[in-house]
mmCIF file of C-alpha atoms in Angstrom:
data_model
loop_
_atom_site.group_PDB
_atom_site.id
_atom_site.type_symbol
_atom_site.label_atom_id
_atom_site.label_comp_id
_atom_site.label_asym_id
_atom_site.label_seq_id
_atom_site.Cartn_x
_atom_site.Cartn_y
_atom_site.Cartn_z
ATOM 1 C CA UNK X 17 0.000 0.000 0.000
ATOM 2 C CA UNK X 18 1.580 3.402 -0.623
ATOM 3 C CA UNK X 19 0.761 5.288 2.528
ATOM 4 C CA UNK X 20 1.968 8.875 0.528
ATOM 5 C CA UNK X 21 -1.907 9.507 -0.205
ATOM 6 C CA UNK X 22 -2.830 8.797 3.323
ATOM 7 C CA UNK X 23 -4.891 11.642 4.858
ATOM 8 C CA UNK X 24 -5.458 10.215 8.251
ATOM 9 C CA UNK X 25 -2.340 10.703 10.575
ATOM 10 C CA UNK X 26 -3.923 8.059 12.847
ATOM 11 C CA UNK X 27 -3.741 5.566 10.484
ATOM 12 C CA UNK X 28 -0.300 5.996 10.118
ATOM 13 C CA UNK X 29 0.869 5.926 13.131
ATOM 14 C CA UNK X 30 -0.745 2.510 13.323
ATOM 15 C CA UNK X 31 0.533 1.056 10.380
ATOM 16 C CA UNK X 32 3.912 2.574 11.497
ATOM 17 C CA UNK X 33 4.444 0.390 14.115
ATOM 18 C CA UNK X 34 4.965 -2.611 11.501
ATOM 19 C CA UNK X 35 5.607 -0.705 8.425
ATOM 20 C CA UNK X 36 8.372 1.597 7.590
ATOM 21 C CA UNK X 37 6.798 3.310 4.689
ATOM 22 C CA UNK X 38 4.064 4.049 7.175
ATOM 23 C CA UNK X 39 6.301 6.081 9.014
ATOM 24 C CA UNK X 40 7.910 7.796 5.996
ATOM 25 C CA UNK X 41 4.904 8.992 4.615
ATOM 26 C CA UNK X 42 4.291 10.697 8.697
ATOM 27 C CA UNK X 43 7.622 11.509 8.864
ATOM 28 C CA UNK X 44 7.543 13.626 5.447
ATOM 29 C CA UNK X 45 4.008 15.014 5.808
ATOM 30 C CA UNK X 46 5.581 16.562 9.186
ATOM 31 C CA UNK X 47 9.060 17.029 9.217
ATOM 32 C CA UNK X 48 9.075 20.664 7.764
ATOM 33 C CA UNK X 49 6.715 21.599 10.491
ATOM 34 C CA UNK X 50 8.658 20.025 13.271
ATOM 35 C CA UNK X 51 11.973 21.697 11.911
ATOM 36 C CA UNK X 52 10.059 25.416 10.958
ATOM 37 C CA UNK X 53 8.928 24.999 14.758
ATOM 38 C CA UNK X 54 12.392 23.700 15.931
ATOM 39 C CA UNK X 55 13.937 26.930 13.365
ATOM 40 C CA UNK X 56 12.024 29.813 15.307
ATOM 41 C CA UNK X 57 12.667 28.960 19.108
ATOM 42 C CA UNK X 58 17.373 28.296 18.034
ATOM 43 C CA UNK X 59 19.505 30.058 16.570
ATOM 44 C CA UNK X 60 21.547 27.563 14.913
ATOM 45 C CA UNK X 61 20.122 25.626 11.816
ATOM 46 C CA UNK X 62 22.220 22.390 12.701
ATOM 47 C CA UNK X 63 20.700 22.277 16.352
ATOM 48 C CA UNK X 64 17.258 22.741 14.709
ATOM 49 C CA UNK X 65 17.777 20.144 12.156
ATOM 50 C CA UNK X 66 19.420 17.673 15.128
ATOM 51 C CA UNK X 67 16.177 18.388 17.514
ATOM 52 C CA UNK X 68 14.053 17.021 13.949
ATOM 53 C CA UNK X 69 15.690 13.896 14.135
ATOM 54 C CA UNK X 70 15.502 13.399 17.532
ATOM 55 C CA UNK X 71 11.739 14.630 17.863
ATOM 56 C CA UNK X 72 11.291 11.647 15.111
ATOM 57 C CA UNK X 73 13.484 9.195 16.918
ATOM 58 C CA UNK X 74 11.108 9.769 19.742
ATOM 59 C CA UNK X 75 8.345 9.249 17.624
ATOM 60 C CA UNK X 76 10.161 5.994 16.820
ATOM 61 C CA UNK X 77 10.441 5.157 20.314
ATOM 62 C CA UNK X 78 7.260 5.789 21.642
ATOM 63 C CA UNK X 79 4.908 4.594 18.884
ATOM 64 C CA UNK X 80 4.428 1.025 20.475
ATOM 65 C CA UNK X 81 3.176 3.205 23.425
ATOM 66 C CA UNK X 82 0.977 5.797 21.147
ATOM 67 C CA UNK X 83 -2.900 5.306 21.983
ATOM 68 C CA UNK X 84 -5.568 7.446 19.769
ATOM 69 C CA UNK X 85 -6.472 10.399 22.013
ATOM 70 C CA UNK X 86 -9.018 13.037 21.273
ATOM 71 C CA UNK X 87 -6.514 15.702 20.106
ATOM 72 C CA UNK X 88 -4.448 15.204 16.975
ATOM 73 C CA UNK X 89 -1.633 13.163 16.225
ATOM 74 C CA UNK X 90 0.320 16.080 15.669
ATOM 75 C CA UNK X 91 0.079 17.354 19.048
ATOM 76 C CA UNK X 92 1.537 14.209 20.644
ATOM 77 C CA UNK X 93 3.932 14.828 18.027
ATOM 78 C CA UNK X 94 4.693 18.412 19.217
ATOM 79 C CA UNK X 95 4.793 17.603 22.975
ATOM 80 C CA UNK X 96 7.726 15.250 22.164
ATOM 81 C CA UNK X 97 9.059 18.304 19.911
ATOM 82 C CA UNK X 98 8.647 20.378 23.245
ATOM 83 C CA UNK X 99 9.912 18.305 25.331
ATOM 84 C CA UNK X 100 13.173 17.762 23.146
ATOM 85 C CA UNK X 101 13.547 21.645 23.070
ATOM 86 C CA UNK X 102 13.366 21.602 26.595
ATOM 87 C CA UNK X 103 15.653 19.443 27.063
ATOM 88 C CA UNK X 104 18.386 20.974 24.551
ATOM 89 C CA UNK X 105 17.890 23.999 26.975
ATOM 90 C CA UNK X 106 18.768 22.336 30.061
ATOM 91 C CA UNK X 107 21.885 21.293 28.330
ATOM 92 C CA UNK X 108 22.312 24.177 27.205
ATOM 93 C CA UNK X 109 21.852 25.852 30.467
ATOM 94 C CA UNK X 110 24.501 23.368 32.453
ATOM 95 C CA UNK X 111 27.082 23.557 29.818
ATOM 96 C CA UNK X 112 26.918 27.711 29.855
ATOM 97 C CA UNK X 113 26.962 27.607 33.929
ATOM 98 C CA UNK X 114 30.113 25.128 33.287
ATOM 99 C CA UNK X 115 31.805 26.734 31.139
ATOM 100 C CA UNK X 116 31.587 30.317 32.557
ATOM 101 C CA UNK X 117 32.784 27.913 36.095
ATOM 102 C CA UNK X 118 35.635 26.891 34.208
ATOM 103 C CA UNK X 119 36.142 30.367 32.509
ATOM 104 C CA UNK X 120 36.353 29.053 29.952
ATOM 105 C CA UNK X 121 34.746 31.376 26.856
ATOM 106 C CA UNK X 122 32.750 29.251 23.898
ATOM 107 C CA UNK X 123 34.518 30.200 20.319
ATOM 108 C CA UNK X 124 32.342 30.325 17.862
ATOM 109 C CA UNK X 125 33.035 29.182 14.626
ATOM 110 C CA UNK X 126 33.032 32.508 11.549
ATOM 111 C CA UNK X 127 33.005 31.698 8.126
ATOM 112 C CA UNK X 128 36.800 31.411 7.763
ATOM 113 C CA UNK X 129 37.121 28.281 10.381
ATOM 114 C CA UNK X 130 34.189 26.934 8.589
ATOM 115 C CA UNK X 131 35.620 27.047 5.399
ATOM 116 C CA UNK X 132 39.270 25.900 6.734
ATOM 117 C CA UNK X 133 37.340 23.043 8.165
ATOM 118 C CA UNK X 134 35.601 22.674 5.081
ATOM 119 C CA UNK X 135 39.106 22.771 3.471
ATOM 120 C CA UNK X 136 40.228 20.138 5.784
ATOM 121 C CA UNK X 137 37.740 18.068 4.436
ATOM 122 C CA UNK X 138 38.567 18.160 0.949
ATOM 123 C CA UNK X 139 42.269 17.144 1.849
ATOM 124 C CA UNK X 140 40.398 14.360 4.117
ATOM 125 C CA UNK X 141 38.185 12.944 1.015
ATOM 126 C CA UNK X 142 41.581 13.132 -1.313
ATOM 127 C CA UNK X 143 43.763 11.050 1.440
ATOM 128 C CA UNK X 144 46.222 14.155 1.256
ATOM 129 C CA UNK X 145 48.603 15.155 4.440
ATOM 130 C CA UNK X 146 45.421 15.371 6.640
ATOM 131 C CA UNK X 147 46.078 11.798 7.703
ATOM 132 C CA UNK X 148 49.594 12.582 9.197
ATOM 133 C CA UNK X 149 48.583 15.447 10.960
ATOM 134 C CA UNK X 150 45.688 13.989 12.363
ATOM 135 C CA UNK X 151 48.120 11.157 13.528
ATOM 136 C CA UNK X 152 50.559 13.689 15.501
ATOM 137 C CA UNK X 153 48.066 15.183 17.464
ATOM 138 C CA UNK X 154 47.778 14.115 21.271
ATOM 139 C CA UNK X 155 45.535 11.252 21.336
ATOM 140 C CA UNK X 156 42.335 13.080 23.231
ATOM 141 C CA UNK X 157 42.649 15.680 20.649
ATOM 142 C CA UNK X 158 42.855 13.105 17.739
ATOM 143 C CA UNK X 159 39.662 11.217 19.038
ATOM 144 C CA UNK X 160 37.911 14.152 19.975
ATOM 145 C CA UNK X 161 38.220 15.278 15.907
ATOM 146 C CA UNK X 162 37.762 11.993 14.264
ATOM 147 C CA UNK X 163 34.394 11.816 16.567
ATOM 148 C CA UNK X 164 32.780 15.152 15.921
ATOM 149 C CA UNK X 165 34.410 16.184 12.159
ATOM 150 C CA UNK X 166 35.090 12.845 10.667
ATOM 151 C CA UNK X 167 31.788 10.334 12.483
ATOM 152 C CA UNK X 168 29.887 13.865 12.749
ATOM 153 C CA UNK X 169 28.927 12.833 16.440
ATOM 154 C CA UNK X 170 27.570 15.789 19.092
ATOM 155 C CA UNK X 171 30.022 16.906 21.475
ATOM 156 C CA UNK X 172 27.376 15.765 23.729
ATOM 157 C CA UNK X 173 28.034 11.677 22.364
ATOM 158 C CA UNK X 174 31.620 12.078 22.525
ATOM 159 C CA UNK X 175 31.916 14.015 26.106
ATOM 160 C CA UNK X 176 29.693 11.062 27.094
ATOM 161 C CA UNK X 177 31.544 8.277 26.007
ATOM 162 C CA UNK X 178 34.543 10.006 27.107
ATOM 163 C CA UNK X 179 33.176 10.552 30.827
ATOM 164 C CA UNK X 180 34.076 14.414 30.201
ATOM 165 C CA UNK X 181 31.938 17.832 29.898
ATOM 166 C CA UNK X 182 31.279 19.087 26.138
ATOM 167 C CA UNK X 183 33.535 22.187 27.054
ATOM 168 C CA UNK X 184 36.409 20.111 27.342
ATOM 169 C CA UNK X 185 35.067 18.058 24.253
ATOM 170 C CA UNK X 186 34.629 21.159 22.392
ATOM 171 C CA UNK X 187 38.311 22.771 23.499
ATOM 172 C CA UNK X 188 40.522 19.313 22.673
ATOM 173 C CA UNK X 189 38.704 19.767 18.752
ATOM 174 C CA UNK X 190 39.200 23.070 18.609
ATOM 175 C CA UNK X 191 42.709 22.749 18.979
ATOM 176 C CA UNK X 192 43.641 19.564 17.400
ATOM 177 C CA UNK X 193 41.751 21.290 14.423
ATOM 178 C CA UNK X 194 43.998 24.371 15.268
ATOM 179 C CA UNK X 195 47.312 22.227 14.971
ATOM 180 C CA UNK X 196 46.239 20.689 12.056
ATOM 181 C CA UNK X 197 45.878 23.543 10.181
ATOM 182 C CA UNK X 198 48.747 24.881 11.543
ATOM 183 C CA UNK X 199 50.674 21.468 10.453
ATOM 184 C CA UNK X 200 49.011 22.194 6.781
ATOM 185 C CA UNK X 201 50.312 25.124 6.714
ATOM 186 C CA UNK X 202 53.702 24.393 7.066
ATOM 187 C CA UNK X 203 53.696 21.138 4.664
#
């Protein structure tokens, strides 16, 4: 059955418990209104775009739990949104009160880093120097980089799995990505 023409959101969610394409056809019909809603309350169109997946990976997680209720699907669907933002904000909130603890000051990145890390990149894809340079850093810097730029993980995963706060996550890659390009440089 192609669920695309599906009107009833109910429905879906039903069939999405079993059926994957169930789920896609939800996840499309609402995805640009969990991310426009996600867009307006951060600044940053990466966190919005992260809270969209994890809104839906709720979704995922509570559907064998979902019962029909007598408001819309899509307010279930924007409590979980809510409660994600919420939760990004008490994150937020500890890491800030953390940092400032630590005084130490968040850098954020301006076009040139991004496009030096973008540059880095390009070496990366074309097995150029990158390699080397990513081998002489100090190893917390090293795995700090290949988790967030090369496996794209949150500082939040990696400070996790390291059993360390995202500040100190977010200081070892911003300076193994500072000796790397400073390593470029001089090759």
């Amino acid at each position: 059955m192609s669920w695309q023409d599906a009107s009833d959101d109910e429905l879906l969610l039903a069939a999405a418990r079993r059926d994957g394409d169930a789920f896609e056809a939800f996840f499309r019909r609402h995805a640009p209104h969990v991310l426009a809603f996600f867009a307006a309350r951060v600044e940053d169109p990466e966190v919005a775009a992260d809270l969209m997946a994890e809104t839906f990976a709720g979704v995922v997680v509570s559907l064998s739990r979902y019962q029909r209720r007598p408001e819309p699907p899509t307010s279930w669907l924007f409590g979980i949104a809510r409660y994600k933002l919420a939760d990004y904000a008490r994150r937020q909130t500890v890491q800030r009160k953390a940092m400032r603890r630590l005084g130490i000051e968040r850098r954020e990145l301006d076009d040139l880093d991004l496009a030096q890390v973008e540059h880095l990149s390009e070496l990366a894809a074309t097995g150029v120097v990158v390699r080397d340079e990513l081998a002489a850093l100090p190893a917390t810097q090293r795995l700090a980089v290949e988790a967030h730029v090369v496996h794209e993980r949150s500082y939040q995963e990696i400070a996790t799995d390291a059993n360390v706060s995202e500040a100190v996550v977010r200081q070892r890659v911003s300076r193994g990505l500072r000796r790397m390009k400073e390593g470029l440089r001089k090759a």
